[in-house]
mmCIF file of C-alpha atoms in Angstrom:
data_model
loop_
_atom_site.group_PDB
_atom_site.id
_atom_site.type_symbol
_atom_site.label_atom_id
_atom_site.label_comp_id
_atom_site.label_asym_id
_atom_site.label_seq_id
_atom_site.Cartn_x
_atom_site.Cartn_y
_atom_site.Cartn_z
ATOM 1 C CA GLY A 1 82.871 120.301 129.755
ATOM 2 C CA PHE A 2 79.084 119.762 130.286
ATOM 3 C CA HIS A 3 76.768 121.346 132.918
ATOM 4 C CA VAL A 4 73.256 120.351 133.908
ATOM 5 C CA THR A 5 70.090 122.469 133.461
ATOM 6 C CA GLY A 6 66.561 122.244 134.312
ATOM 7 C CA TYR A 7 63.689 121.438 132.008
ATOM 8 C CA SER A 8 63.894 125.033 130.440
ATOM 9 C CA GLY A 9 67.344 124.135 129.123
ATOM 10 C CA LYS A 10 68.476 127.682 129.462
ATOM 11 C CA GLU A 11 70.517 127.748 132.642
ATOM 12 C CA LEU A 12 74.173 128.724 132.233
ATOM 13 C CA PRO A 13 77.116 127.813 134.414
ATOM 14 C CA ASP A 14 78.135 130.713 136.859
ATOM 15 C CA GLU A 15 81.498 131.053 135.104
ATOM 16 C CA ILE A 16 81.205 131.270 131.224
ATOM 17 C CA GLY A 17 84.541 133.095 130.602
ATOM 18 C CA GLU A 18 82.904 136.537 129.720
ATOM 19 C CA ASN A 19 84.929 138.885 127.589
ATOM 20 C CA SER A 20 86.804 136.001 125.887
ATOM 21 C CA HIS A 21 87.048 135.976 122.126
ATOM 22 C CA VAL A 22 86.899 133.409 119.372
ATOM 23 C CA VAL A 23 86.977 134.058 115.606
ATOM 24 C CA CYS A 24 83.714 133.387 113.833
ATOM 25 C CA TRP A 25 84.229 130.939 110.930
ATOM 26 C CA GLN A 26 81.535 132.819 108.913
ATOM 27 C CA CYS A 27 82.600 136.433 109.083
ATOM 28 C CA GLN A 28 86.164 135.869 110.213
ATOM 29 C CA GLN A 29 85.989 138.530 112.832
ATOM 30 C CA PRO A 30 86.572 138.152 116.571
ATOM 31 C CA THR A 31 83.310 137.766 118.597
ATOM 32 C CA THR A 32 82.975 138.183 122.362
ATOM 33 C CA ALA A 33 81.380 136.057 125.086
ATOM 34 C CA THR A 34 78.745 138.137 126.715
ATOM 35 C CA ARG A 35 75.378 137.262 128.494
ATOM 36 C CA GLU A 36 73.780 138.545 125.094
ATOM 37 C CA THR A 37 75.888 136.225 122.967
ATOM 38 C CA VAL A 38 76.122 133.147 125.075
ATOM 39 C CA THR A 39 73.217 130.595 125.439
ATOM 40 C CA ALA A 40 72.880 126.941 126.510
ATOM 41 C CA MET A 41 72.529 124.041 124.061
ATOM 42 C CA VAL A 42 71.051 120.960 125.552
ATOM 43 C CA ILE A 43 72.690 117.535 124.441
ATOM 44 C CA GLY A 44 70.487 114.864 123.404
ATOM 45 C CA GLY A 45 66.831 114.434 122.313
ATOM 46 C CA ASN A 46 64.137 116.752 123.046
ATOM 47 C CA SER A 47 61.132 114.431 123.593
ATOM 48 C CA MET A 48 59.516 114.059 127.061
ATOM 49 C CA GLU A 49 60.926 110.448 127.233
ATOM 50 C CA SER A 50 64.434 111.532 126.302
ATOM 51 C CA ARG A 51 64.587 114.324 128.680
ATOM 52 C CA THR A 52 63.020 112.407 131.492
ATOM 53 C CA ARG A 53 65.723 109.661 131.031
ATOM 54 C CA SER A 54 68.453 112.389 131.231
ATOM 55 C CA PHE A 55 66.918 113.677 134.463
ATOM 56 C CA ASN A 56 67.135 110.101 135.913
ATOM 57 C CA ILE A 57 70.603 109.530 134.865
ATOM 58 C CA TYR A 58 72.241 112.963 135.163
ATOM 59 C CA GLY A 59 69.926 114.930 137.581
ATOM 60 C CA GLY A 60 68.976 117.381 134.758
ATOM 61 C CA LEU A 61 69.559 118.087 131.060
ATOM 62 C CA PRO A 62 73.227 117.882 129.956
ATOM 63 C CA ALA A 63 74.148 121.044 128.162
ATOM 64 C CA LEU A 64 77.033 123.007 126.850
ATOM 65 C CA ALA A 65 77.383 126.813 126.828
ATOM 66 C CA ILE A 66 77.755 128.064 123.107
ATOM 67 C CA MET A 67 78.505 131.514 121.736
ATOM 68 C CA MET A 68 76.619 132.978 118.861
ATOM 69 C CA CYS A 69 78.443 135.544 116.678
ATOM 70 C CA GLY A 70 77.689 139.029 117.999
ATOM 71 C CA ASN A 71 79.011 140.986 115.028
ATOM 72 C CA LYS A 72 76.224 143.034 113.329
ATOM 73 C CA ASP A 73 77.688 142.606 109.894
ATOM 74 C CA CYS A 74 77.753 138.864 110.104
ATOM 75 C CA ASP A 75 75.481 137.465 107.458
ATOM 76 C CA GLY A 76 74.441 134.371 109.493
ATOM 77 C CA VAL A 77 74.024 130.795 108.266
ATOM 78 C CA GLY A 78 70.958 130.365 106.281
ATOM 79 C CA ARG A 79 68.015 131.426 108.582
ATOM 80 C CA SER A 80 70.067 131.304 111.749
ATOM 81 C CA GLY A 81 72.617 133.386 113.462
ATOM 82 C CA VAL A 82 76.138 131.808 113.618
ATOM 83 C CA LEU A 83 77.177 129.266 116.182
ATOM 84 C CA SER A 84 80.707 130.535 116.715
ATOM 85 C CA GLY A 85 82.416 128.799 119.984
ATOM 86 C CA VAL A 86 81.807 126.250 122.472
ATOM 87 C CA TYR A 87 82.711 126.574 126.117
ATOM 88 C CA TRP A 88 84.625 123.298 126.741
ATOM 89 C CA LYS A 89 86.533 122.450 129.979
ATOM 90 C CA GLY A 90 86.788 125.987 131.058
ATOM 91 C CA THR A 91 87.938 127.404 127.680
ATOM 92 C CA TRP A 92 86.041 129.008 124.815
ATOM 93 C CA THR A 93 86.895 127.049 121.571
ATOM 94 C CA ALA A 94 86.222 128.237 118.156
ATOM 95 C CA LEU A 95 83.516 125.924 116.283
ATOM 96 C CA SER A 96 85.924 125.038 113.674
ATOM 97 C CA ASP A 97 88.519 123.779 116.282
ATOM 98 C CA PHE A 98 85.958 121.986 118.147
ATOM 99 C CA PHE A 99 85.037 119.927 115.179
ATOM 100 C CA LYS A 100 88.573 118.552 114.987
ATOM 101 C CA ILE A 101 88.984 115.035 116.091
ATOM 102 C CA GLU A 102 92.591 113.881 116.791
ATOM 103 C CA GLY A 103 93.480 111.066 114.355
ATOM 104 C CA GLY A 104 90.068 111.559 112.537
ATOM 105 C CA GLN A 105 91.468 112.087 109.114
ATOM 106 C CA ASP A 106 88.796 110.664 106.764
ATOM 107 C CA GLU A 107 87.534 108.215 109.388
ATOM 108 C CA TYR A 108 84.127 106.638 110.159
ATOM 109 C CA ILE A 109 83.848 107.003 113.944
ATOM 110 C CA ASP A 110 81.396 105.330 116.191
ATOM 111 C CA VAL A 111 80.056 107.553 118.872
ATOM 112 C CA GLU A 112 79.357 105.847 122.188
ATOM 113 C CA CYS A 113 76.017 106.289 123.932
ATOM 114 C CA GLY A 114 76.094 108.837 126.792
ATOM 115 C CA LEU A 115 78.172 112.107 127.096
ATOM 116 C CA SER A 116 81.392 112.629 125.350
ATOM 117 C CA ARG A 117 83.176 115.295 123.088
ATOM 118 C CA GLU A 118 82.123 113.311 120.025
ATOM 119 C CA ARG A 119 78.405 113.315 121.172
ATOM 120 C CA ALA A 120 78.589 117.181 121.594
ATOM 121 C CA ILE A 121 80.235 117.567 118.096
ATOM 122 C CA LEU A 122 77.101 115.507 116.872
ATOM 123 C CA GLN A 123 74.825 117.964 118.364
ATOM 124 C CA MET A 124 76.677 120.940 116.766
ATOM 125 C CA LEU A 125 76.341 119.110 113.317
ATOM 126 C CA HIS A 126 72.593 118.686 114.000
ATOM 127 C CA TRP A 127 72.454 122.419 114.609
ATOM 128 C CA PHE A 128 73.646 122.955 110.981
ATOM 129 C CA SER A 129 70.716 120.629 109.665
ATOM 130 C CA LYS A 130 68.302 123.221 111.122
ATOM 131 C CA THR A 131 69.860 126.400 109.557
ATOM 132 C CA LYS A 132 68.572 125.824 106.111
ATOM 133 C CA GLN A 133 72.074 126.772 104.959
ATOM 134 C CA ASN A 134 71.518 124.875 101.688
ATOM 135 C CA ALA A 135 68.193 125.404 99.663
ATOM 136 C CA SER A 136 67.908 121.613 99.445
ATOM 137 C CA ASP A 137 67.710 121.442 103.267
ATOM 138 C CA ARG A 138 64.612 123.489 103.511
ATOM 139 C CA HIS A 139 62.308 120.478 104.266
ATOM 140 C CA ALA A 140 64.860 118.886 106.565
ATOM 141 C CA CYS A 141 63.214 118.334 110.238
ATOM 142 C CA PHE A 142 65.722 116.080 111.884
ATOM 143 C CA LEU A 143 65.267 115.508 115.611
ATOM 144 C CA PRO A 144 68.301 115.886 117.828
ATOM 145 C CA PRO A 145 69.597 112.400 118.562
ATOM 146 C CA PRO A 146 68.866 110.895 122.079
ATOM 147 C CA LEU A 147 71.881 110.077 124.025
ATOM 148 C CA ASP A 148 71.094 106.376 124.005
ATOM 149 C CA ARG A 149 70.755 106.090 120.298
ATOM 150 C CA PRO A 150 73.690 104.846 118.522
ATOM 151 C CA CYS A 151 75.476 107.378 116.304
ATOM 152 C CA VAL A 152 78.479 107.584 113.895
ATOM 153 C CA VAL A 153 80.468 110.517 112.615
ATOM 154 C CA VAL A 154 82.489 110.917 109.471
ATOM 155 C CA CYS A 155 85.643 113.259 109.197
ATOM 156 C CA ARG A 156 87.334 114.870 106.348
ATOM 157 C CA GLN A 157 90.991 115.855 107.023
ATOM 158 C CA GLY A 158 90.350 115.306 110.717
ATOM 159 C CA GLU A 159 87.131 117.618 110.965
ATOM 160 C CA ALA A 160 83.813 116.133 111.752
ATOM 161 C CA CYS A 161 81.401 116.976 108.876
ATOM 162 C CA ALA A 162 78.612 114.334 108.757
ATOM 163 C CA TYR A 163 76.613 111.987 111.025
ATOM 164 C CA ALA A 164 74.245 109.214 111.013
ATOM 165 C CA THR A 165 71.961 107.822 113.611
ATOM 166 C CA TYR A 166 70.403 104.367 113.692
ATOM 167 C CA SER A 167 68.802 101.587 115.960
ATOM 168 C CA ASP A 168 69.966 98.010 116.016
ATOM 169 C CA ASP A 169 68.531 96.676 119.364
ATOM 170 C CA PRO A 170 65.440 94.548 118.947
ATOM 171 C CA SER A 171 64.600 95.127 122.788
ATOM 172 C CA LYS A 172 63.867 98.854 121.888
ATOM 173 C CA GLY A 173 61.062 98.092 119.524
ATOM 174 C CA TRP A 174 62.874 97.880 116.227
ATOM 175 C CA LEU A 175 62.415 94.516 114.611
ATOM 176 C CA LEU A 176 65.339 95.187 112.054
ATOM 177 C CA PRO A 177 68.281 97.541 112.074
ATOM 178 C CA THR A 178 66.929 101.013 111.200
ATOM 179 C CA LEU A 179 68.735 103.964 109.759
ATOM 180 C CA HIS A 180 67.200 107.070 111.091
ATOM 181 C CA THR A 181 69.142 110.103 109.987
ATOM 182 C CA ILE A 182 71.991 110.986 107.523
ATOM 183 C CA PHE A 183 73.244 114.548 107.372
ATOM 184 C CA VAL A 184 76.311 116.118 105.771
ATOM 185 C CA LYS A 185 77.242 119.795 106.248
ATOM 186 C CA ALA A 186 76.858 121.798 102.989
ATOM 187 C CA SER A 187 80.504 122.587 102.782
ATOM 188 C CA HIS A 188 81.395 118.911 102.612
ATOM 189 C CA ARG A 189 78.784 117.479 100.228
ATOM 190 C CA ARG A 190 79.927 115.487 97.137
ATOM 191 C CA LYS A 191 82.980 114.236 98.875
ATOM 192 C CA GLY A 192 81.710 110.593 99.596
ATOM 193 C CA CYS A 193 80.482 111.326 103.199
ATOM 194 C CA ALA A 194 76.963 109.982 102.843
ATOM 195 C CA LYS A 195 78.241 106.941 100.732
ATOM 196 C CA GLN A 196 80.611 106.339 103.583
ATOM 197 C CA LEU A 197 77.928 106.487 106.273
ATOM 198 C CA LEU A 198 75.539 104.168 104.176
ATOM 199 C CA THR A 199 78.413 101.618 103.676
ATOM 200 C CA GLY A 200 79.204 101.591 107.356
ATOM 201 C CA PHE A 201 75.531 100.759 108.028
ATOM 202 C CA PHE A 202 74.800 98.209 105.461
ATOM 203 C CA ARG A 203 78.308 96.627 105.149
ATOM 204 C CA PRO A 204 80.125 97.293 108.331
ATOM 205 C CA GLU A 205 82.940 95.024 107.317
ATOM 206 C CA ASP A 206 83.852 97.504 104.495
ATOM 207 C CA ARG A 207 84.063 100.550 106.836
#
């Protein structure tokens, strides 16, 4: 489902399933894939070091084509338009469906370093942290997690809704295990997600 872009991170694959529809989770109306509504989302960190590493491994920046809602009456999310769909393995998938992880239930899921569907889901969750959807997020400035940083995702009823990033490798300059980021979607707060992420980090035997 991934394609490779140059340093601009804006290139799209030749085939993006134009005129396909998904239902926007925000306005509940169909929205169409066009060159105006489709853009590329780079997967992984945005630092020069992280991007250079991606070029060395993948020959470019791994990315996914994403669809923003094109309906004029859609209210958007916080200060952003609405990410409505993901072009995955040749098909447009509604974002709400893309977040579903088979067998996820209420699980704590380790996300392997490198490219995977779970890593792409994590990047979509990171997008929510930038929208300022909730007033308490207005000072949030989380950086997108590099592809080589350990990450975990928490689900509720099979839907990915929270993530954490951490470091536990002394060879990478961290003397002690370090928790970098915890984020929970506004729609899933006060449901124990952050507690589950913290427990998994500090007491992994109790996951």
